[in-house]
XYZ file of N, CA and C in Angstrom:
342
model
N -63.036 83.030 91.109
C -62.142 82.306 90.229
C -62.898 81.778 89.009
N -64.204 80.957 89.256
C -64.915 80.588 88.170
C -65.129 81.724 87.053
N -65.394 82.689 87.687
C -66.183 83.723 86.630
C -64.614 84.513 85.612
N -63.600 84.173 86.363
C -62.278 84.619 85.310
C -61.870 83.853 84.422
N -62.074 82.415 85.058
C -61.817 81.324 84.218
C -63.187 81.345 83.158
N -64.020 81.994 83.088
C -65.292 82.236 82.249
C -65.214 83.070 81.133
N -64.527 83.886 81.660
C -64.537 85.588 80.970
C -63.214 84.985 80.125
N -62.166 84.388 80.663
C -60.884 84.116 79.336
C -61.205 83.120 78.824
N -62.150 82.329 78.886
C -62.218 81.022 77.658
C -63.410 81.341 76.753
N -64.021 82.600 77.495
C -64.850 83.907 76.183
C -64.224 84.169 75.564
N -63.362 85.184 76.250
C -62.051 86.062 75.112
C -61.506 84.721 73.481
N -61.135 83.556 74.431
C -60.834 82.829 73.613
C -61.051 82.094 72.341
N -62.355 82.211 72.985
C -63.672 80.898 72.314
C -63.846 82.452 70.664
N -63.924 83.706 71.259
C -64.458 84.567 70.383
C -63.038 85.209 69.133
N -61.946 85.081 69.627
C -61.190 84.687 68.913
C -60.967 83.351 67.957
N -61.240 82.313 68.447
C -60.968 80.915 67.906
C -62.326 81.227 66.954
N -63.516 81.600 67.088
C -64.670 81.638 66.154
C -64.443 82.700 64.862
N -63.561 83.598 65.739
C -63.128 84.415 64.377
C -62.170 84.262 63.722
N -61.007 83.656 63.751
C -60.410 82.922 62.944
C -61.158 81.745 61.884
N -61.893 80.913 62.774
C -62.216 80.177 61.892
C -63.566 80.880 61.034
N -63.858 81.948 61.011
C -64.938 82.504 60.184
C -63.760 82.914 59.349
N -63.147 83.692 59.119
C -62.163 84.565 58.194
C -61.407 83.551 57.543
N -61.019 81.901 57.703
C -60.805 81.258 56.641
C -61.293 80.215 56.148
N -62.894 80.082 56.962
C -63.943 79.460 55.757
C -63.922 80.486 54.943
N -64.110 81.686 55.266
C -64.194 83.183 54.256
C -63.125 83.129 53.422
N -62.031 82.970 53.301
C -60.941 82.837 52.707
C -60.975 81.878 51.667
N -61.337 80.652 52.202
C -61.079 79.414 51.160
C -62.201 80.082 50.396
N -63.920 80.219 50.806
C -64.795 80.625 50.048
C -64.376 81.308 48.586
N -63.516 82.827 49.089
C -62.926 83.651 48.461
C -62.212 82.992 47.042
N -61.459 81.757 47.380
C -60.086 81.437 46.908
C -60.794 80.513 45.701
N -62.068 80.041 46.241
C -62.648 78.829 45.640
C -63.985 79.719 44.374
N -64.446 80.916 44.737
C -64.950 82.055 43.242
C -63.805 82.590 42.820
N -62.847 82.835 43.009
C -61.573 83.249 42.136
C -61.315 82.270 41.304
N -61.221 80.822 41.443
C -60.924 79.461 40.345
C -61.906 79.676 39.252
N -63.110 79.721 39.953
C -64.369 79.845 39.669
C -64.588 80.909 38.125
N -63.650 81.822 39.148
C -64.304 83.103 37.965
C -62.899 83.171 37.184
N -61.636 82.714 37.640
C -60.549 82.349 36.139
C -60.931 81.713 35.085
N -61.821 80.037 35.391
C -62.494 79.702 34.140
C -63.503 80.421 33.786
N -64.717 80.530 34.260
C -65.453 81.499 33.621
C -64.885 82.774 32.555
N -64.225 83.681 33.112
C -63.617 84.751 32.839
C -62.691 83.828 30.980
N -61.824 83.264 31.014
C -61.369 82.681 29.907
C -62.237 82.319 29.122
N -63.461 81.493 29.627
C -64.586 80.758 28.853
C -65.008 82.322 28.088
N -65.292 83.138 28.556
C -66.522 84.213 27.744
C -65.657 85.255 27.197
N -63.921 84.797 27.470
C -62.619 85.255 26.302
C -62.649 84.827 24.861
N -63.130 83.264 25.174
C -62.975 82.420 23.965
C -61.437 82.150 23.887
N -60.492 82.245 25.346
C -59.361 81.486 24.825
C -58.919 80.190 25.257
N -57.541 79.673 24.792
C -57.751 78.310 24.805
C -57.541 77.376 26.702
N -57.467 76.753 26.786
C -57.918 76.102 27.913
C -56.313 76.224 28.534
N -55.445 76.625 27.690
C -53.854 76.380 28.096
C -54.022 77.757 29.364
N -54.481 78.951 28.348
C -54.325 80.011 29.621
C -55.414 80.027 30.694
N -54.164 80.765 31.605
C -54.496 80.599 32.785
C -54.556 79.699 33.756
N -54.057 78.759 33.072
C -53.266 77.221 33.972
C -52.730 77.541 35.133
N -51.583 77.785 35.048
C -50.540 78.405 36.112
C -51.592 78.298 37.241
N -52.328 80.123 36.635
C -53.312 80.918 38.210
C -54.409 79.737 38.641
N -55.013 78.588 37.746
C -55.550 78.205 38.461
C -54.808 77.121 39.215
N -53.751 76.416 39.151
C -52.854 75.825 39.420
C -52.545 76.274 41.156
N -52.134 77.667 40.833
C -51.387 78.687 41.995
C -52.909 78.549 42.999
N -53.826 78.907 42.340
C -55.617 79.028 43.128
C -55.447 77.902 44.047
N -55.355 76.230 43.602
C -55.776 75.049 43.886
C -54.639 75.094 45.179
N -53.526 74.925 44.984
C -52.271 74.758 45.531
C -53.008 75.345 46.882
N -52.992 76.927 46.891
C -53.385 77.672 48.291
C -54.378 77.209 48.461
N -55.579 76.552 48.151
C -57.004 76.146 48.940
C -56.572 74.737 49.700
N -55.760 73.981 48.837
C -55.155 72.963 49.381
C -54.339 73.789 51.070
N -53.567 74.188 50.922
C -52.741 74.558 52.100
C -53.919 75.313 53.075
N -54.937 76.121 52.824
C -56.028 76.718 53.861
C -56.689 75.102 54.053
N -56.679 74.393 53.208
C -57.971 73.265 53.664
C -57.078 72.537 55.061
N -55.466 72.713 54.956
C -54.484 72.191 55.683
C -54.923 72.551 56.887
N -54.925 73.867 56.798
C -54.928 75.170 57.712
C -56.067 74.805 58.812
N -56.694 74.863 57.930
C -58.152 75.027 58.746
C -58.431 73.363 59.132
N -58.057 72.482 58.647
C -58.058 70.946 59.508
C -57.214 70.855 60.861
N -56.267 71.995 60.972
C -55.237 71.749 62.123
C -56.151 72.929 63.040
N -56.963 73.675 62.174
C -57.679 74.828 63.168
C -59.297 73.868 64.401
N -59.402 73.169 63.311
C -60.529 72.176 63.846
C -60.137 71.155 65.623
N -58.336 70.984 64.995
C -57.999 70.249 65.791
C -57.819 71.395 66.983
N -57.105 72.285 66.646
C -57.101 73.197 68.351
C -58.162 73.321 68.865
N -59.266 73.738 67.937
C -61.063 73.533 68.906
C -60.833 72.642 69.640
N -60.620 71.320 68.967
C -61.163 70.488 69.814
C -60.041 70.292 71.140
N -58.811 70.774 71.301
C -57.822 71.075 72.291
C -58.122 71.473 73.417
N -59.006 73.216 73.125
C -59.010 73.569 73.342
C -60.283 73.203 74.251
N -61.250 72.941 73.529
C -62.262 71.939 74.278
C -62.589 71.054 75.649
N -61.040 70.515 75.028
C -60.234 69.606 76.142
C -60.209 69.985 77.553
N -59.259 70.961 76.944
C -58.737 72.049 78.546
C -60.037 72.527 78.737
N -60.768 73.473 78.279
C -61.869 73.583 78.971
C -62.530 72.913 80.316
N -62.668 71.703 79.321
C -63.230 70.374 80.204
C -62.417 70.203 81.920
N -61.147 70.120 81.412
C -60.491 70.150 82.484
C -60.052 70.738 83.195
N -60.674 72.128 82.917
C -60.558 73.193 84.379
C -61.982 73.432 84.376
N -62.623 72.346 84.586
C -64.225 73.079 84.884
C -65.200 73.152 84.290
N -64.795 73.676 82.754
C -65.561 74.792 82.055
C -66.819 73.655 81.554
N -68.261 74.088 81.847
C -69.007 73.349 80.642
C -69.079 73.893 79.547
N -70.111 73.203 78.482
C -69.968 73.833 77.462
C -71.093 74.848 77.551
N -70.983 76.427 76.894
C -72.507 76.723 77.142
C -72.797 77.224 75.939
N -72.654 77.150 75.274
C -73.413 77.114 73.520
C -72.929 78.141 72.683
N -71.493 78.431 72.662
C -70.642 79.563 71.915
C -70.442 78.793 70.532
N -71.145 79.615 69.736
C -70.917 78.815 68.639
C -71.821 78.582 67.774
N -71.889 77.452 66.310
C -72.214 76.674 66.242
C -72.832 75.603 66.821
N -74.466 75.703 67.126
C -74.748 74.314 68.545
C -74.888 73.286 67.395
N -74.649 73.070 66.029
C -75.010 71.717 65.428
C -73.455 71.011 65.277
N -72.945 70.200 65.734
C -72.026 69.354 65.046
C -71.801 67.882 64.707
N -71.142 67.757 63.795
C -71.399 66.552 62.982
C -70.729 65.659 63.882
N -71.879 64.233 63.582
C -71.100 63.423 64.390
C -69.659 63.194 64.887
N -69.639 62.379 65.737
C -67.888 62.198 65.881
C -67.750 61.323 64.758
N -68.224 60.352 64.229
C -67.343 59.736 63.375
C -66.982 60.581 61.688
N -67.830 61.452 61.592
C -67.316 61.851 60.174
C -66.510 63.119 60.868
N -66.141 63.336 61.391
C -64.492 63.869 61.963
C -63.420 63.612 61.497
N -62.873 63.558 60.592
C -60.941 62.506 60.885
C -60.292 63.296 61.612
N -59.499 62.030 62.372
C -58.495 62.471 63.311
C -57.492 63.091 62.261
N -57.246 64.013 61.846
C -55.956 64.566 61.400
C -55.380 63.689 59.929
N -55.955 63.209 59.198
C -55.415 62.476 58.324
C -54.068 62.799 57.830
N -53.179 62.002 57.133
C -52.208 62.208 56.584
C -52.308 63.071 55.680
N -51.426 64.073 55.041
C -52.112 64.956 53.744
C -50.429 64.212 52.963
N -50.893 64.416 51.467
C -49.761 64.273 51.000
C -49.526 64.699 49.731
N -48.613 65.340 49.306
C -48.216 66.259 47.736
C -48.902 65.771 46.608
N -49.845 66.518 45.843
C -49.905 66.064 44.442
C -49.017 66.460 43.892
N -48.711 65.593 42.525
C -47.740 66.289 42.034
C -48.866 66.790 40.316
């Protein structure tokens, strides 16, 4: 029984690591695209008006992945949970450095810029 309950919170753990690699990768992505809209205008020589919008549209989605990936943090740690409570120790899948508990937030409120 131990060793099934082993082998699916592998399966799991290696899914949950690849998600969260593919949208640090993502925001990364989202965050040289802003990057390279100003740049790209700057060595146009045009005025600061264009390309508003796209970087506008850029910010908006890094905002909603930064969402993303704060609620992804929270299933780790869920998931963690259950672990704990069928058994499982931890045995070093992962990341072994993490930041204290207190610079964690529990889930903060997010709320619209306008």
């Amino acid at each position: 029984m131990r060793k099934e309950r082993m082998e699916a919170a592998q399966s799991v753990a290696e899914r949950l690591f690849a998600l969260e690699k593919a949208l640090d990768d993502t925001i990364a992505l989202g965050s040289d695209l802003s990057s390279r809209i100003v740049t790209a205008r700057q060595e146009a020589r045009l005025s600061a008006v264009f390309g508003q919008d796209a970087i506008d549209g850029v910010v908006r989605t890094l905002s909603a992945l930064a969402g993303a990936r704060r609620e992804l943090v929270g299933t780790h740690h869920d998931l963690k949970s259950w672990a704990d409570d069928i058994g499982l120790r931890e045995v070093g899948w992962g990341d072994l450095v993490k930041p204290p508990a207190a610079e964690l937030p529990a889930r903060p409120d997010l709320r619209a810029v306008a």
